[in-house]
Tab-separated table of C-alpha atoms in Angstrom:
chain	number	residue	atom	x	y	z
A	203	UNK	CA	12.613	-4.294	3.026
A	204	UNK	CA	8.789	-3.527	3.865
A	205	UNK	CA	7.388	-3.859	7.247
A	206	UNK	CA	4.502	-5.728	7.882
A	207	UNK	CA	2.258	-5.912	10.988
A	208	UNK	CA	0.261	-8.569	11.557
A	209	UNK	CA	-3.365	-8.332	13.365
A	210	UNK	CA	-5.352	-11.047	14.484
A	211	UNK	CA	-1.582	-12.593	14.511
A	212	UNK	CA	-2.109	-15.715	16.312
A	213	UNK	CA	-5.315	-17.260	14.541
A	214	UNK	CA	-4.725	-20.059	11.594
A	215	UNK	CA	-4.386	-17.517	8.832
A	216	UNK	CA	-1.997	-15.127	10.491
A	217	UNK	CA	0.516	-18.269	11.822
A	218	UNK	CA	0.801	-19.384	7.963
A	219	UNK	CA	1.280	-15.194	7.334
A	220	UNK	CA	3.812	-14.731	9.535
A	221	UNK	CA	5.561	-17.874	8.417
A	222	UNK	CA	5.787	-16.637	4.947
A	223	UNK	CA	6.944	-13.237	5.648
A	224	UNK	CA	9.539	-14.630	7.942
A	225	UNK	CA	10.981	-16.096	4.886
A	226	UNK	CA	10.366	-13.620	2.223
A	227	UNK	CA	13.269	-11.934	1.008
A	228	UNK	CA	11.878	-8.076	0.468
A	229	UNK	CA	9.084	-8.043	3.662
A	230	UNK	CA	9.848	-8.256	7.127
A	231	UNK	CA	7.773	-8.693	10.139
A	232	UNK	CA	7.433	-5.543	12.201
A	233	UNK	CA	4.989	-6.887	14.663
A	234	UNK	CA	2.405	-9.330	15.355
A	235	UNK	CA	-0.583	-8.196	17.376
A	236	UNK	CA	-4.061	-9.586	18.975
A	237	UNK	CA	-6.975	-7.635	20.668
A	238	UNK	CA	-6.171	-6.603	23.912
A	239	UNK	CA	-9.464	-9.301	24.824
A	240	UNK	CA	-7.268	-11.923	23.763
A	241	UNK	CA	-6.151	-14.616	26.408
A	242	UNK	CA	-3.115	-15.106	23.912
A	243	UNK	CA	-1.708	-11.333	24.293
A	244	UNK	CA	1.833	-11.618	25.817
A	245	UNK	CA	2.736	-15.189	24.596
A	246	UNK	CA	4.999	-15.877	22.466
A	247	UNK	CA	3.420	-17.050	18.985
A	248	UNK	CA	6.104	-20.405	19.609
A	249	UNK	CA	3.559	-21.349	22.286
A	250	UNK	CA	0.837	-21.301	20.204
A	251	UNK	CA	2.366	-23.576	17.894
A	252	UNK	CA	5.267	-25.232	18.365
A	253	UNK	CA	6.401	-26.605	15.362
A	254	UNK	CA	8.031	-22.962	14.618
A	255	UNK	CA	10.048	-23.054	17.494
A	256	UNK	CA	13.134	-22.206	16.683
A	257	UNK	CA	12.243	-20.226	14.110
A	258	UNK	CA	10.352	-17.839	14.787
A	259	UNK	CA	10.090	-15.847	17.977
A	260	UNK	CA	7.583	-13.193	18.404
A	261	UNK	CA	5.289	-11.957	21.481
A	262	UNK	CA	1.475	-11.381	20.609
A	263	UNK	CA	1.363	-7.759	21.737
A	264	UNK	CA	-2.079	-6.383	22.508
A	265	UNK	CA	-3.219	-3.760	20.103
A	266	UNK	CA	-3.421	-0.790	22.425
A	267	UNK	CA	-3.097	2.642	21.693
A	268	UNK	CA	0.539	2.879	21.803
A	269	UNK	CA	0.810	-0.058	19.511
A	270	UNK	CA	-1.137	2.023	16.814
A	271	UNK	CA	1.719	5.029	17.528
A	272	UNK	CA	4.572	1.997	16.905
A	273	UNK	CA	2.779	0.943	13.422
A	274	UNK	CA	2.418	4.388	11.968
A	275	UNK	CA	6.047	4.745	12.814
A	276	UNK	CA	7.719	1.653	11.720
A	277	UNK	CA	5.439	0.039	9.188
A	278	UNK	CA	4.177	-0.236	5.647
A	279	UNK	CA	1.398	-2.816	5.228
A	280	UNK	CA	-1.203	-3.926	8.044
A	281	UNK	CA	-2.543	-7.498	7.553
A	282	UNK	CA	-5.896	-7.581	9.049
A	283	UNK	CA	-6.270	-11.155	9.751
A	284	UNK	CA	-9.407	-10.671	12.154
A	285	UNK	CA	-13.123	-10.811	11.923
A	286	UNK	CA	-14.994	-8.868	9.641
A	287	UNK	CA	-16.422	-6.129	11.652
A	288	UNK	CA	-13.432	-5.848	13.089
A	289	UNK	CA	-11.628	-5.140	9.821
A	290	UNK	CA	-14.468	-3.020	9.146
A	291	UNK	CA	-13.143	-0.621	11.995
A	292	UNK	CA	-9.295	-1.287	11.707
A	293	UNK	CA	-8.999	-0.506	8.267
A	294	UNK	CA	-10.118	3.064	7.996
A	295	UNK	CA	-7.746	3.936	10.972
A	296	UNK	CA	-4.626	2.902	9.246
A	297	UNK	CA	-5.063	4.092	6.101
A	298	UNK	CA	-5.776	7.210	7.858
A	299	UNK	CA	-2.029	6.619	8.826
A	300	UNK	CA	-1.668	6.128	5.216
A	301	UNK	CA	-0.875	2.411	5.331
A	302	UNK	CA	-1.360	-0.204	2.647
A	303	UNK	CA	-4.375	-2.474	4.423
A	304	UNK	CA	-4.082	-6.288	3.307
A	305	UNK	CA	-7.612	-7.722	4.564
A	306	UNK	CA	-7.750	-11.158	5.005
A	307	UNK	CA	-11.480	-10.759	6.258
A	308	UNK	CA	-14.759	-10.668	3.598
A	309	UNK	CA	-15.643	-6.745	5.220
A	310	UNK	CA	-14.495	-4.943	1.935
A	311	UNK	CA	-15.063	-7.906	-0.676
A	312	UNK	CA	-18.782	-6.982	-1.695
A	313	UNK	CA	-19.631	-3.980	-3.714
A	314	UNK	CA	-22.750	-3.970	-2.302
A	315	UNK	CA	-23.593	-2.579	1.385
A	316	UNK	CA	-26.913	-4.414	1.712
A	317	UNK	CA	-25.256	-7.124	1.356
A	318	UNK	CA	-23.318	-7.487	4.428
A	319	UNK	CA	-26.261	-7.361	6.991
A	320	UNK	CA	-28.129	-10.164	4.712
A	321	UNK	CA	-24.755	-11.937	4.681
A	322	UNK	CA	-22.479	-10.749	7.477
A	323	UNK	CA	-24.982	-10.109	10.197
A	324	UNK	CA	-23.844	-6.062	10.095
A	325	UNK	CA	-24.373	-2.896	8.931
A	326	UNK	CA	-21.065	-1.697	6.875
A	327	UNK	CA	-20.654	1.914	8.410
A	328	UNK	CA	-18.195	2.298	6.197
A	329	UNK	CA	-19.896	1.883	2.467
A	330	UNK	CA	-16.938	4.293	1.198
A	331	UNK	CA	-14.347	2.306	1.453
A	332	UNK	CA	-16.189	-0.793	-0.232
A	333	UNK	CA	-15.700	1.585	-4.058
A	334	UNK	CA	-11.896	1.857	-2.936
A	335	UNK	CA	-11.078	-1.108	-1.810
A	336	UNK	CA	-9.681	-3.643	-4.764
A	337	UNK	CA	-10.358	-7.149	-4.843
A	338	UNK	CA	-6.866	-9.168	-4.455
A	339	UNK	CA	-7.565	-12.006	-6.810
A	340	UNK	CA	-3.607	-11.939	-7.837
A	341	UNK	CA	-3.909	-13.782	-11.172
A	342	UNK	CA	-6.734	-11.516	-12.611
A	343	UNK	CA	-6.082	-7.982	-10.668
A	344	UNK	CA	-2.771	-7.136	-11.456
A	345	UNK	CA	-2.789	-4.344	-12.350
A	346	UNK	CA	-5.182	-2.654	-9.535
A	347	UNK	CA	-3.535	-4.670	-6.995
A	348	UNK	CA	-0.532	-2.586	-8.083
A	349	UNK	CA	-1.395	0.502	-6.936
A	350	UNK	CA	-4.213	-0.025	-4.066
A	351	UNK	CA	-4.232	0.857	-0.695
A	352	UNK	CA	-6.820	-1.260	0.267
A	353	UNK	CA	-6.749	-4.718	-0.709
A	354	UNK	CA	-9.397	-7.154	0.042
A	355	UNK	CA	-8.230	-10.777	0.353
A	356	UNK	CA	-10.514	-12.959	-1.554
A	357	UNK	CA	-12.700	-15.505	0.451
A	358	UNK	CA	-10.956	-19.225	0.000
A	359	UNK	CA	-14.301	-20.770	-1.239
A	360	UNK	CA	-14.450	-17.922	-4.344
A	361	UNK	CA	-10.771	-18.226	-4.733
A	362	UNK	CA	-11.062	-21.739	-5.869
A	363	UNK	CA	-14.150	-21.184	-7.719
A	364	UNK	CA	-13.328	-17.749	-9.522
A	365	UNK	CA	-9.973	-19.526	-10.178
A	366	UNK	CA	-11.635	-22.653	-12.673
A	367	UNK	CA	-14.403	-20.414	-13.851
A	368	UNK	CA	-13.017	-16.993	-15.084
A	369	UNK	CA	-11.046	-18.373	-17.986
A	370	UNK	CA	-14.333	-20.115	-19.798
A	371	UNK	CA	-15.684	-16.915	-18.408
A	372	UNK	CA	-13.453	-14.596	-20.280
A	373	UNK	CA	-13.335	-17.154	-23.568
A	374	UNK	CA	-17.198	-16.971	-23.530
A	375	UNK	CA	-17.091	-20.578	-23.648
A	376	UNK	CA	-20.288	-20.373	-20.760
A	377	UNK	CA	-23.963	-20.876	-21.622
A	378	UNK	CA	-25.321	-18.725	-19.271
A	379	UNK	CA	-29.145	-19.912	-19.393
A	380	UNK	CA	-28.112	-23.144	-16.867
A	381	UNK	CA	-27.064	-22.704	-13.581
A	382	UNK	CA	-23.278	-23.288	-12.472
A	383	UNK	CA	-23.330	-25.814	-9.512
A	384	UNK	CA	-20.132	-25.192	-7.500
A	385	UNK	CA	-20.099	-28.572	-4.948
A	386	UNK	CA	-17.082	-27.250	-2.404
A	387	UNK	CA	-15.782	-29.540	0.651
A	388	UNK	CA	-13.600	-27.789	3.008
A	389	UNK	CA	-11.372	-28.803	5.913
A	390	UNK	CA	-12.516	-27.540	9.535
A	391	UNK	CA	-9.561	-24.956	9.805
A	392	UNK	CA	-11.438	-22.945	7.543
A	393	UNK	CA	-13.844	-22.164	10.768
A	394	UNK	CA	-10.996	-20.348	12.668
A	395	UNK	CA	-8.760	-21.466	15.523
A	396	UNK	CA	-11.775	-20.440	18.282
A	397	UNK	CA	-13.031	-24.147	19.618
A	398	UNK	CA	-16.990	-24.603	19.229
A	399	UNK	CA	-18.604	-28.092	19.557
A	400	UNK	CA	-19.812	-27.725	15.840
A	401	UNK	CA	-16.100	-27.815	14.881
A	402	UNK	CA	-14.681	-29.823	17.485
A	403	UNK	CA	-12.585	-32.374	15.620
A	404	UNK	CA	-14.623	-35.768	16.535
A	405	UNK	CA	-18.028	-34.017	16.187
A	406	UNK	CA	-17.415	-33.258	12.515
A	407	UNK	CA	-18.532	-35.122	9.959
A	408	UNK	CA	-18.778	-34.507	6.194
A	409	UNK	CA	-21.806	-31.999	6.007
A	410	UNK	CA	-23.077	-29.524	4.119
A	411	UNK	CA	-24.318	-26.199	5.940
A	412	UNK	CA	-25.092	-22.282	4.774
A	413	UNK	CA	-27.322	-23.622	1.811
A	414	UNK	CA	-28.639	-20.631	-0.339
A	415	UNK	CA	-27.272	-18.955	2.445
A	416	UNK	CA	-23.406	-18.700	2.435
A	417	UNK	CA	-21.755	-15.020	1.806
A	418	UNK	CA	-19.428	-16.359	-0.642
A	419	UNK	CA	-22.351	-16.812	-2.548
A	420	UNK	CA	-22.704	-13.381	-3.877
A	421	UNK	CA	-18.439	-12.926	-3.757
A	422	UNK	CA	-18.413	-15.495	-6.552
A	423	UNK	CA	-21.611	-14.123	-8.035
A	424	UNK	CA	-20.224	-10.689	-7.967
A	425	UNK	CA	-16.445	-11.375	-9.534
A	426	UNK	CA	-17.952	-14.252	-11.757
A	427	UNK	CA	-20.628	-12.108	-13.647
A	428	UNK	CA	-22.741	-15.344	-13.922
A	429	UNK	CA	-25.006	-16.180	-10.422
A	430	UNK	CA	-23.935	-19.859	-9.203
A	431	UNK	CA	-25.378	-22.547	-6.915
A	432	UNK	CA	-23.363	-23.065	-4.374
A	433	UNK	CA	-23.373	-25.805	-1.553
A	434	UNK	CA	-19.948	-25.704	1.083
A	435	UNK	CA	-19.444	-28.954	3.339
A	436	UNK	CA	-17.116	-29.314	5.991
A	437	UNK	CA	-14.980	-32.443	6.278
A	438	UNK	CA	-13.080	-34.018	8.932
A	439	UNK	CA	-10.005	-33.451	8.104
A	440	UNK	CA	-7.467	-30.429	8.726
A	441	UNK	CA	-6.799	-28.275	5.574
A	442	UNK	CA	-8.038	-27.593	2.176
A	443	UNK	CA	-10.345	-27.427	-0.156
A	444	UNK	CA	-11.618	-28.794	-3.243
A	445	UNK	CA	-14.620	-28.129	-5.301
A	446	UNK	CA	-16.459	-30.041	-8.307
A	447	UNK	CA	-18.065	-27.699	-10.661
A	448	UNK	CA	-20.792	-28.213	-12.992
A	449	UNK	CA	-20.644	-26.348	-16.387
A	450	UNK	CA	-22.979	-26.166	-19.366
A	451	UNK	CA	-21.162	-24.959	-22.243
A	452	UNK	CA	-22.329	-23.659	-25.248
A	453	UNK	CA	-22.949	-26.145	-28.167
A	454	UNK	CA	-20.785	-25.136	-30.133
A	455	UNK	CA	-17.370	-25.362	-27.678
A	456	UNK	CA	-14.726	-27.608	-28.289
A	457	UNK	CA	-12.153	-29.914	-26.303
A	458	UNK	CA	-9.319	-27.803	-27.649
A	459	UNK	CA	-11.331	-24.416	-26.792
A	460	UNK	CA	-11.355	-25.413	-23.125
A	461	UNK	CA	-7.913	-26.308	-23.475
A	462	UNK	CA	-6.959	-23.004	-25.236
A	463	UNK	CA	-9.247	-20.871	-22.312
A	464	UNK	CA	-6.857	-22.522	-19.549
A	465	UNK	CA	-3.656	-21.316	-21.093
A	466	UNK	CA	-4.546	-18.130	-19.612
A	467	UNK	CA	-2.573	-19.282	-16.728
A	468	UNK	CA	0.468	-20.658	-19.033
A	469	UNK	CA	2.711	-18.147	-17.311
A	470	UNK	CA	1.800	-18.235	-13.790
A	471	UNK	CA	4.043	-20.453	-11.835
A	472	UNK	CA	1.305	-20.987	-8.649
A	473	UNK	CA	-1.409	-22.218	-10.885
A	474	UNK	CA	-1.227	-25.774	-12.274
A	475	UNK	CA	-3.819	-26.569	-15.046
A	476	UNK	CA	-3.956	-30.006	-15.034
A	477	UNK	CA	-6.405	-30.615	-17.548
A	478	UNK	CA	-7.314	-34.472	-17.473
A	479	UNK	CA	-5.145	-35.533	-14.577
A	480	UNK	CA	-7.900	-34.341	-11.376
A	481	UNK	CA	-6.933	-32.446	-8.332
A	482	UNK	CA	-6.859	-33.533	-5.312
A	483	UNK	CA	-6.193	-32.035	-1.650
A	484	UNK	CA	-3.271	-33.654	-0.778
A	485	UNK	CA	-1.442	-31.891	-3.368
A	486	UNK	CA	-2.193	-29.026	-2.790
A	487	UNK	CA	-1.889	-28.828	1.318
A	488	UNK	CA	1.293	-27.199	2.359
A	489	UNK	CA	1.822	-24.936	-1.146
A	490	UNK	CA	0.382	-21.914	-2.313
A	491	UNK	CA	-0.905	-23.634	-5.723
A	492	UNK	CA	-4.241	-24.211	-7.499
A	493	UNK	CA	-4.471	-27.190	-9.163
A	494	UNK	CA	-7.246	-27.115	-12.124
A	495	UNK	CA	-8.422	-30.460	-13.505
A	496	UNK	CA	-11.409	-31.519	-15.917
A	497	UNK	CA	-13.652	-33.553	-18.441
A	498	UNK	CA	-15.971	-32.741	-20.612
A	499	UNK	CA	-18.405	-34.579	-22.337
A	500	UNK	CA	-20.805	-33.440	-25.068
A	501	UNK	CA	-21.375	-29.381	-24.187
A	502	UNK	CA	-21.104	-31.010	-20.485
A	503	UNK	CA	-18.105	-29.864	-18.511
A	504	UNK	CA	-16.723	-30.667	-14.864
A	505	UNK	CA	-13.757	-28.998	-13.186
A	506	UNK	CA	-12.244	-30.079	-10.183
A	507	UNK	CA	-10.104	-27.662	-8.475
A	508	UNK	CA	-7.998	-27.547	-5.303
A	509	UNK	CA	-6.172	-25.382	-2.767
A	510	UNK	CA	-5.138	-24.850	0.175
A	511	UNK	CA	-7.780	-22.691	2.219
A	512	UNK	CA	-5.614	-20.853	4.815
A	513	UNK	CA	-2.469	-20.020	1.987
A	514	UNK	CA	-4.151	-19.774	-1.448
A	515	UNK	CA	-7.511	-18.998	0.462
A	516	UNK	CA	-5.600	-16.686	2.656
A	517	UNK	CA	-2.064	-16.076	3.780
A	518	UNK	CA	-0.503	-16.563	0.389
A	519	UNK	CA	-2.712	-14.682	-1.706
A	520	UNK	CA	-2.008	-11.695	0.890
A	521	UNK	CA	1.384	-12.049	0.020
A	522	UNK	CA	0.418	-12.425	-3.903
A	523	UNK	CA	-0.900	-8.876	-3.199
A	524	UNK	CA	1.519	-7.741	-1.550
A	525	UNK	CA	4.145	-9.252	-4.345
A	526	UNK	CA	2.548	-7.056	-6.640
A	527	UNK	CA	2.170	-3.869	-4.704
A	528	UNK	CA	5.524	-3.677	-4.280
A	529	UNK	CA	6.077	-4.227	-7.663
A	530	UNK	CA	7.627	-7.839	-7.450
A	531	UNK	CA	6.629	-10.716	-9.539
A	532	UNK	CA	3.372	-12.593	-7.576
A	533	UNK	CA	4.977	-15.692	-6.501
A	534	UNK	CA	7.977	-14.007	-5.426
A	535	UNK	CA	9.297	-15.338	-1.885
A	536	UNK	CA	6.543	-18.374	-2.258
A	537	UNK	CA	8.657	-20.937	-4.378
């Protein structure tokens, strides 16, 4: 069994962690953990939310500096499932300790430090790292997920994007003169547990916000190879996401080329290629899959692609990584 430590343990993204690793049969829960700010340090993560009482029975210990002495003792991955600049921080302490960090925050997703005060509002003091780190997209990294010690959690908004688009991507299927338009609708989890009136649940309505703005913007940019517009909304509802993409292919692409491109993920039992049959969030809430739909017309192509934003967008791809780094198949524990 691996050990896993949890920080950040008792927001949305680290409730769905700790549920998964409580049920995984090689990792085990060595701790969950919360600043020692936190009005939640000391409870018991039942209180929190109920519906896992019963089940699973933890108290939110405040990460003080004896806590740091317990996880280089008794653990083997840290899941940093805090804000960025505090990842920023965390991680180069434990993999001082020689830890493998699992970051579910964007502070080590962007090759590019100037990009994180234009898009995160701070300067990354720690630029090294960004080189080292490897970029825990579980269906196309494999192989460097294997072996990292650093592993940055993709954002849930590139997840779904990089997801649909990589294939035609890879296939060359793309006609990279026209823009990609990437039209993404989230639910209001995706803006943390932390109450603010902008997503207080009757003051939200469907609206779009961070245009030309957003810093998964230059995540999918980055890991796509082709720049894409991209406009997020928020919806009033819980959980998910799903995004309608706009593609112009080249001329000469066929219905049975984007077809062929898709069967990249043949083999992959979380992905669910759908082809004409369209996604939708309902069937994806609750799993760790990505459903990929679409139809084309002419050199014209839309995809329509779902997931889940706090387990494919977060908690389960850090266990995807995880899977791997431990050298276990990806969707191990999550079916």
């Amino acid at each position: 069994m691996k050990k896993v430590a949890i920080i950040g343990a008792s927001g949305y993204s680290g409730i769905e962690l700790t549920k998964l690793i409580k049920q995984h049969p090689y990792l085990e829960i060595s701790g969950l953990f919360v600043s020692e700010t936190s009005t939640d340090k000391y409870k018991n993560i039942n209180e929190l939310y109920p519906e896992v009482i019963g089940t699973i029975d933890y108290i939110l210990k405040p990460l003080i500096a004896h806590e740091f002495d317990f996880i280089n003792d008794n653990c083997d991955y840290v899941c940093l499932c805090t804000d960025h600049f505090v990842s920023l921080n965390l991680a180069k302490k434990f993999l001082s300790m020689d830890k493998v960090v699992v970051d579910l925050s964007g502070a080590f997703r962007l090759e590019n430090k100037e990009y994180y005060e234009k898009y995160y509002g701070f300067m990354h003091n720690h630029s090294d790292l960004l080189d080292f780190a490897d970029y825990g997209l579980a269906e196309w990294n494999k192989n460097s997920i294997s072996s990292s010690k650093l592993i940055a959690v993709p954002g849930c908004y590139p997840t779904a994007a990089l997801m649909a688009l990589k294939p035609l991507k890879k296939c060359g299927l793309i006609e990279e003169n026209n823009k990609i338009i990437v039209n993404a609708v989230s639910g209001i989890s995706g803006a943390g547990r932390k109450a603010t009136l902008n997503n207080s649940f009757c003051e939200v309505s469907l609206k779009p916000y961070g245009l030309f703005t957003h810093r998964h913007t230059p995540e999918i940019n980055q890991y796509l190879g082709i720049d894409v517009l991209f406009t997020p909304h928020v919806g009033n509802f819980k959980r998910g996401i799903l995004e309608t993409i706009y593609v112009e292919l080249n001329e000469w692409v066929t219905t049975e080329q984007i077809e062929d491109s898709f069967k990249y993920y043949q083999n992959m039992h979380l992905v669910r290629v759908l082809n004409k049959r369209l996604p939708t969030i309902d069937g994806v809430v609750g799993t760790p899959f990505v459903d990929i739909g679409w139809e084309s017309q002419g050199n014209q192509l839309i995809i329509v692609v779902a997931i889940d934003n706090l387990l494919k967008g977060a908690a389960s791809q850090a266990v995807q990584c995880m899977n791997l780094n431990c050298g276990l198949p990806s969707e191990h524990g999550l079916l």
